[in-house]
Amino acid sequence: MEIEHRLYIGGRFVPAEDGATLPSLNPHDNTPLADVSMAGKVDIDKAVEAARAAFPKWSRTAAAERGRLLLKLAERMEEHAEELARLETLDTGHPLRDTRALDAPRTAATFRYFGGMADKFEGSVIPVEAGFLNYLLREPLGVVGQVVPWNFPLMFTSWKMAPALAAGNCVVMKPAELTPLSSLRVAELMAEVGFPEGVVNIVPGLGAVAGQYLAEHPGVAKIAFTGSTATGRRIVQASSGNLKKVQLELGGKGANIVFDDANLAAAVNGSAFAIFHNQGQACIAGSRLLLQERIADAFLAEFLPLARSIRLGNPIEPATEMGPLTSTVHRDRVLSYVRVAKDEGGEVLLGGAPPDRSELSRGCYVEPTVVRAKPADRVYQEEVFGPFVTVTTFREDDEALALANGTEYGLGGGLWTANVQRAHRFAREMKSGMVWINCYKRVNPASPFGGTGSSGYGREMGFEAMREYTQAKSVWVNIDAQIPAYYPRQD
Ligand code: NAD
């Protein structure tokens, strides 16, 4: 299959106006996959214009018809699931076993969920004073700009676009410069199933140029962003010109707490998945292990050998359990945190280096890494975004809660315990948008997803996402009220 590498604007694939391109690399060996067009300001203007032109018709299209197209897309994606999974693996380094089992089917499932939602998301009637009917319309916002990172590019097409389109908005999406290929393939599938031209526009480009300009653009009604907290702050500033609505899904530093009454085998396996899935490049990764002192040694005696046994290798091989990080720059950043940990006096319990295997030497690989850390350490406080987990011990519940809540982030966190009272108390008191009890990193299109604090604001998924992509309009109708004249006159 020819890999589509041009911008998708107004229903057509076109090169960037100035001809700029950037190679997208296979992180297994850094060989180029495609030279991808990079949108500049002129291209962003064109994409916003195309979306604005499409909006009046799309927003008035019957919700059931918008839903039908999303359902058709979900089906088409399932027909192309293997191809989408392979493309995602080549571009990102996710193991094929995951892109097959998780990324491709979940992307289709999310488009399907919001396809079904399109004509079931209702306004309401508000009980006001007698004589009046007051009702609430949920209206689409207009053109929505969406900027996404490189860690789950295929899934993010559905997280971001599906609710926006179901609600009647038009979209300009900027994928990450490192991983634009799967979103361009999704654009092709959208065109095939009949999305009208201009409703969706996909414009790969540099963050500081295309992303920044999209966030500033006066023709954009909302900017929905997933990425780092530092960029999130820039997006907020850029949005101020036309006071566009902003939604932010930012970084995380997930606390994963294991109590001494937990099912140890389940906690060990779940905790390894929590951090090592997708090489730890997940905002909801369980990157801080908090272990109750009494079981800490027993836990590590099982956890470390399990982590050591994870099959690291070329992600396109079906047996591979962990692939490379998505870029060399990012691999070096993750490795720099190993040096930080050592400088802070943290003991490296496992890994901390690229694997010593010649066949992986050209890729962006890092071994599963486990480091002891104290709450004040940088590696405990800062998001590493790699296969890098800190271990800290605690004695009692209150100490565990304070440790869990002791960073600027608040995205996802979890605990392993048999004590129901404790489980629900922690669920209430953890500063976290999502809490997992005796599991970790569960995600479903029906369940709201998002954070607090430096992890951002707004929610994706579920009915919450539909609210985020609409605005309320309150309509008053006088049905039989006698309104006394405010300016009574005799004559
Ligand atoms: P990043 O912020 O550098 O980039 C994310 C996106 O923003 C990319 O498309 C990039 O091109 C763009 N961008 C960069 N500078 C910009 C600017 N000035 N204006 C507008 N757009 C700009 O993040 P990253 O390093 O690529 O991604 C990893 C980060 O994303 C991690 O911190 C991770 O926690 C976060 N993340 C959060 C979630 C979530 O749902 N909360 C999900 C995945 C990743």
Coordinates of C-alpha atoms in Angstrom, one line a residue, residues 25 58 166 227 245 268 275 321 327 422 424 426 428 449 472:
L25 CA 10.9 7.4 10.9
W58 CA -22.8 19.8 8.5
A166 CA -21.2 13.7 16.4
G227 CA 0.3 16.8 25.2
K245 CA -12.8 27.4 24.4
V268 CA 2.5 -7.5 40.3
I275 CA 4.0 1.2 33.5
E321 CA 6.0 -7.3 24.3
S327 CA 12.1 8.9 18.9
R422 CA -10.1 1.9 52.3
H424 CA -13.7 3.8 48.5
F426 CA -9.0 6.5 48.5
R428 CA -12.8 9.9 47.1
F449 CA -11.3 10.7 30.9
A472 CA -26.0 25.4 25.9

